[in-house]
Structure formats: structure tokens, C-alpha cells
């Protein structure tokens, strides 16, 4: 009888592969530890240098992959979190929400001219209440800008909630739909069926960071300034 691999077990259970890197805020936070962290990701960069968000520092949030994601995600099994053994994943609970609000208060005071939060390095929007919380934070913290990607599609409760916030946020909540069927504001893999046609018709662009046309997300900005679909060579 074939034994399942650790990855296969994680996929079946709907949890991260590296459970030893999952923590709750209630477990205790280090003196300077934050859930919303300054970016140290070489792909993202540390600061936006182009476009209307230029000058704003980039922050990141990492939740539990699969645990917070819809099983409909095309990358449920091959999530890049499978290769991120060192990333700390925070458990979604009320303690997390309270800590995130403290973090946002800190950044609002420190960066009143603007800061950008990338949602989510790992994980997704776990429920409608979490989406609504970001809507509240956008109202409470005028310096806050958000961009990222979600596997929740339009027509689902969470996907529709995300879309509603995006449309009402005056460009401050730029969340793209992964594998979205609409060319507008979607994020595709090069292997998605519609990607070649959208690229040919110039309704999509290949991620410039992946092709070496720009150094980081911060030096590009297309994911939050363009409505065209972005196509990732590897996702």
C-alpha cells in the first residue's frame, strides 16, 4: 500500500505543509513582532517607486495557506507555500484581527502619506467578515492602500464582497481575481486557457518582474494601476 507524502496529507487536510511555522497571536508576540510586516521579499521590494503610490513602503501579511483558501483554487495542491518552509503563518482569529488593527494604527502614525499592504503572501480572505474588516480599516486609516490576489471568484459570497469593497474604495483596494473569467482585474497563469488570447489582443500583460523588465513589484505598479489582466509565467 502506497503511503501518502506529507504534501499529499496537507492537501487532503486543507492545511499548510509546514504546521510548525503556524502560530496564533495569542501564543505571544515578540517585542517588535507584527502581523503586518515590512516587506523583505525580493520580488515585492521594500517601497513603491513608480506611479501614484510612489514613495510608499510595502508591508505584507501571511496567513495559513489552504486553511484560509477556497478549495476551488487552481493551486490548491501545488501552492507555492509548499516551498516556503521558513515563512511564519498566522492563524485567523479575533486575536489576529486585533493585532492587525494595532499594526495599522502604528503604520498610519508612522507613514501618514501612505503605505501599501500586500494581501496575502500566503493564504486568502477566510470569510466575509474579514473582507468587511478591511473595508472598515480603509475608512479608519486614510494612509492605507491594499493590493493582492484572491482565488474567490465573482459570484461567491466572499468574491462578491471583495469586488464590492474594490469598487467603493477609490483605487485603494486593488485585489485581483486569480484565474478570473473576466479580463478586467484578473490574475492568470500562463497555462490558463484564456491567457494566450488576452495577451494577443493586448487585454493582458506578462508580469514585468518575471521577464526582467523591472526589478520588483514596487518599481512596476501595474497590478494596482492597470485594469488589464496580469499573466504570471509561474504562479
Short mmCIF file of C-alpha atoms in Angstrom, two decimals:
data_model
loop_
_atom_site.label_atom_id
_atom_site.label_comp_id
_atom_site.label_asym_id
_atom_site.label_seq_id
_atom_site.Cartn_x
_atom_site.Cartn_y
_atom_site.Cartn_z
CA UNK A 1 0.00 0.00 0.00
CA UNK A 2 1.36 3.40 -1.03
CA UNK A 3 1.86 5.83 1.82
CA UNK A 4 0.80 9.42 1.25
CA UNK A 5 3.50 12.06 1.27
CA UNK A 6 3.47 14.92 3.79
CA UNK A 7 2.38 17.24 0.99
CA UNK A 8 -0.47 14.95 -0.05
CA UNK A 9 -1.65 14.74 3.56
CA UNK A 10 -1.59 18.55 3.88
CA UNK A 11 -3.54 18.92 0.64
CA UNK A 12 -6.17 16.43 1.80
CA UNK A 13 -6.48 18.03 5.23
CA UNK A 14 -6.65 21.56 3.83
CA UNK A 15 -3.77 22.92 5.87
CA UNK A 16 -0.19 24.17 5.38
CA UNK A 17 2.59 21.67 4.82
CA UNK A 18 4.77 23.30 7.49
CA UNK A 19 2.49 23.32 10.52
CA UNK A 20 5.48 24.05 12.76
CA UNK A 21 5.51 27.55 11.23
CA UNK A 22 1.88 28.30 12.15
CA UNK A 23 1.28 30.50 15.18
CA UNK A 24 -1.56 32.38 16.82
CA UNK A 25 -1.15 35.91 18.08
CA UNK A 26 -2.46 34.54 21.38
CA UNK A 27 0.69 32.39 21.64
CA UNK A 28 2.59 35.60 22.32
CA UNK A 29 4.27 38.14 20.05
CA UNK A 30 7.87 39.27 20.17
CA UNK A 31 8.61 42.79 21.37
CA UNK A 32 8.84 44.18 17.84
CA UNK A 33 6.86 41.44 16.05
CA UNK A 34 3.96 42.43 13.84
CA UNK A 35 1.48 40.50 11.71
CA UNK A 36 1.64 43.26 9.09
CA UNK A 37 5.37 43.30 8.45
CA UNK A 38 7.73 45.47 6.44
CA UNK A 39 8.45 43.68 3.18
CA UNK A 40 11.72 41.79 2.97
CA UNK A 41 10.58 39.95 -0.17
CA UNK A 42 13.00 40.48 -3.05
CA UNK A 43 10.21 40.15 -5.65
CA UNK A 44 7.91 42.66 -3.94
CA UNK A 45 10.58 45.15 -2.96
CA UNK A 46 10.52 47.43 0.07
CA UNK A 47 9.00 50.57 -1.43
CA UNK A 48 6.88 51.73 -4.36
CA UNK A 49 8.93 53.94 -6.69
CA UNK A 50 6.54 54.38 -9.63
CA UNK A 51 3.01 55.65 -10.13
CA UNK A 52 0.59 57.36 -7.77
CA UNK A 53 1.71 55.22 -4.81
CA UNK A 54 5.36 56.20 -5.28
CA UNK A 55 7.25 56.67 -2.04
CA UNK A 56 5.01 54.38 -0.01
CA UNK A 57 6.60 51.46 1.89
CA UNK A 58 5.31 47.94 1.22
CA UNK A 59 4.04 45.69 4.02
CA UNK A 60 2.99 42.04 3.86
CA UNK A 61 0.55 39.69 5.58
CA UNK A 62 0.97 35.91 5.67
CA UNK A 63 -1.89 33.65 6.75
CA UNK A 64 -2.28 29.87 6.63
CA UNK A 65 -2.42 28.63 3.07
CA UNK A 66 -5.27 26.23 2.28
CA UNK A 67 -6.81 26.75 5.75
CA UNK A 68 -8.00 30.20 4.65
CA UNK A 69 -8.33 29.43 0.93
CA UNK A 70 -11.21 28.08 -1.16
CA UNK A 71 -10.72 24.50 -2.33
CA UNK A 72 -11.59 25.75 -5.81
CA UNK A 73 -8.17 27.44 -6.02
CA UNK A 74 -6.31 26.09 -9.05
CA UNK A 75 -3.14 25.96 -6.98
CA UNK A 76 -4.67 24.10 -4.02
CA UNK A 77 -2.24 21.20 -4.44
CA UNK A 78 0.83 22.98 -5.81
CA UNK A 79 0.63 26.16 -3.71
CA UNK A 80 3.99 27.90 -3.56
CA UNK A 81 3.64 27.75 0.21
CA UNK A 82 4.78 24.14 -0.20
CA UNK A 83 8.25 25.60 -0.78
CA UNK A 84 8.17 28.28 1.93
CA UNK A 85 9.36 26.34 4.95
CA UNK A 86 10.58 29.44 6.82
CA UNK A 87 7.53 31.70 6.49
CA UNK A 88 5.52 32.28 9.67
CA UNK A 89 1.79 31.78 9.04
CA UNK A 90 -0.63 33.49 11.42
CA UNK A 91 -3.87 31.80 12.47
CA UNK A 92 -7.05 33.66 11.59
CA UNK A 93 -8.93 34.51 14.78
CA UNK A 94 -10.02 37.55 16.77
CA UNK A 95 -6.54 37.92 18.26
CA UNK A 96 -5.16 38.28 14.73
CA UNK A 97 -7.70 40.97 13.81
CA UNK A 98 -6.92 42.94 16.96
CA UNK A 99 -3.17 42.74 16.32
CA UNK A 100 -3.62 43.82 12.71
CA UNK A 101 -5.54 46.87 13.85
CA UNK A 102 -2.70 47.78 16.22
CA UNK A 103 -0.25 47.34 13.36
CA UNK A 104 -2.29 49.59 11.07
CA UNK A 105 -2.51 52.25 13.78
CA UNK A 106 1.29 52.12 14.03
CA UNK A 107 1.81 52.49 10.28
CA UNK A 108 -0.83 55.22 9.95
CA UNK A 109 1.09 57.28 12.51
CA UNK A 110 4.49 56.47 11.00
CA UNK A 111 3.53 56.84 7.32
CA UNK A 112 0.66 59.35 7.14
CA UNK A 113 1.36 59.97 3.46
CA UNK A 114 0.64 56.35 2.61
CA UNK A 115 1.70 52.74 2.97
CA UNK A 116 0.83 49.63 0.94
CA UNK A 117 -0.25 46.25 2.33
CA UNK A 118 0.15 43.19 0.10
CA UNK A 119 -2.61 40.62 0.72
CA UNK A 120 -1.69 37.82 1.09
CA UNK A 121 1.80 36.34 0.65
CA UNK A 122 0.17 33.07 1.69
CA UNK A 123 -3.49 32.44 2.44
CA UNK A 124 -6.62 34.23 1.31
CA UNK A 125 -9.69 36.03 2.64
CA UNK A 126 -11.17 33.41 5.02
CA UNK A 127 -14.69 34.84 5.29
CA UNK A 128 -16.92 37.82 4.52
CA UNK A 129 -16.35 39.30 7.99
CA UNK A 130 -12.63 39.57 7.25
CA UNK A 131 -13.35 41.37 3.98
CA UNK A 132 -15.68 43.74 5.85
CA UNK A 133 -12.91 44.38 8.38
CA UNK A 134 -10.63 45.62 5.62
CA UNK A 135 -13.43 47.91 4.42
CA UNK A 136 -13.62 49.36 7.94
CA UNK A 137 -9.85 49.80 8.08
CA UNK A 138 -9.84 51.64 4.76
CA UNK A 139 -12.25 54.11 6.32
CA UNK A 140 -10.32 54.38 9.57
CA UNK A 141 -6.78 54.63 8.16
CA UNK A 142 -6.60 57.10 5.24
CA UNK A 143 -2.95 56.27 4.53
CA UNK A 144 -3.77 52.60 3.87
CA UNK A 145 -3.51 51.12 0.37
CA UNK A 146 -4.07 47.43 -0.38
CA UNK A 147 -3.26 45.19 -3.32
CA UNK A 148 -3.10 41.47 -3.89
CA UNK A 149 -4.88 38.44 -5.28
CA UNK A 150 -7.70 36.12 -4.30
CA UNK A 151 -8.95 32.75 -5.51
CA UNK A 152 -12.52 33.69 -4.54
CA UNK A 153 -14.45 34.19 -7.76
CA UNK A 154 -17.16 36.70 -8.58
CA UNK A 155 -20.49 35.02 -7.83
CA UNK A 156 -19.35 33.64 -4.47
CA UNK A 157 -20.16 35.43 -1.22
CA UNK A 158 -16.53 36.26 -0.43
CA UNK A 159 -15.66 37.10 -4.04
CA UNK A 160 -18.63 39.45 -4.33
CA UNK A 161 -17.71 41.12 -1.02
CA UNK A 162 -14.15 41.70 -2.24
CA UNK A 163 -15.43 43.13 -5.51
CA UNK A 164 -17.81 45.43 -3.64
CA UNK A 165 -15.01 46.85 -1.49
CA UNK A 166 -12.75 47.26 -4.52
CA UNK A 167 -15.37 49.23 -6.43
CA UNK A 168 -16.08 51.52 -3.47
CA UNK A 169 -12.51 52.13 -2.31
CA UNK A 170 -11.46 54.73 -4.89
CA UNK A 171 -8.47 52.71 -6.06
CA UNK A 172 -7.16 51.89 -2.59
CA UNK A 173 -8.19 48.20 -2.56
CA UNK A 174 -6.74 46.62 -5.68
CA UNK A 175 -7.44 42.91 -5.28
CA UNK A 176 -7.25 40.85 -8.48
CA UNK A 177 -9.19 37.63 -9.05
CA UNK A 178 -6.86 34.68 -9.65
CA UNK A 179 -7.96 32.68 -12.70
CA UNK A 180 -10.82 35.14 -13.12
CA UNK A 181 -13.05 34.70 -16.15
CA UNK A 182 -13.27 38.47 -16.72
CA UNK A 183 -10.25 40.05 -18.39
CA UNK A 184 -10.55 43.08 -16.14
CA UNK A 185 -8.58 43.00 -12.87
CA UNK A 186 -7.76 39.31 -13.04
CA UNK A 187 -4.53 37.41 -12.44
CA UNK A 188 -3.81 34.44 -14.67
CA UNK A 189 -1.26 31.70 -15.07
CA UNK A 190 0.31 31.33 -18.50
CA UNK A 191 -1.42 27.93 -18.58
CA UNK A 192 -4.92 29.37 -18.12
CA UNK A 193 -6.97 28.80 -21.26
CA UNK A 194 -7.80 32.47 -21.85
CA UNK A 195 -4.26 33.80 -21.32
CA UNK A 196 -2.92 33.49 -24.91
CA UNK A 197 -5.92 35.24 -26.48
CA UNK A 198 -5.87 38.05 -23.91
CA UNK A 199 -2.16 38.61 -24.47
CA UNK A 200 -2.60 38.64 -28.25
CA UNK A 201 -5.45 41.16 -28.02
CA UNK A 202 -3.42 43.28 -25.58
CA UNK A 203 -6.03 42.85 -22.85
CA UNK A 204 -3.33 41.32 -20.65
CA UNK A 205 0.34 41.77 -19.87
CA UNK A 206 3.02 39.36 -18.64
CA UNK A 207 4.38 40.22 -15.19
CA UNK A 208 7.32 42.57 -15.97
CA UNK A 209 9.25 41.46 -12.88
CA UNK A 210 9.29 37.88 -14.16
CA UNK A 211 10.65 38.89 -17.56
CA UNK A 212 13.33 41.16 -16.12
CA UNK A 213 11.75 44.38 -17.41
CA UNK A 214 11.58 45.77 -13.88
CA UNK A 215 13.27 44.88 -10.61
CA UNK A 216 10.35 44.46 -8.22
CA UNK A 217 6.60 44.94 -7.83
CA UNK A 218 7.44 48.27 -6.22
CA UNK A 219 9.26 49.50 -9.33
CA UNK A 220 6.39 48.36 -11.57
CA UNK A 221 2.97 49.04 -10.07
CA UNK A 222 0.91 47.65 -12.95
CA UNK A 223 -1.04 45.28 -10.69
CA UNK A 224 -2.63 48.26 -8.95
CA UNK A 225 -2.63 50.82 -11.78
CA UNK A 226 -3.76 48.78 -14.81
CA UNK A 227 -7.14 47.10 -15.27
CA UNK A 228 -5.71 44.63 -17.79
CA UNK A 229 -5.19 41.03 -16.70
CA UNK A 230 -1.74 40.12 -15.43
CA UNK A 231 -0.28 36.82 -16.63
CA UNK A 232 2.29 35.07 -14.44
CA UNK A 233 4.80 32.76 -16.10
CA UNK A 234 4.89 30.74 -12.90
CA UNK A 235 2.22 31.13 -10.26
#
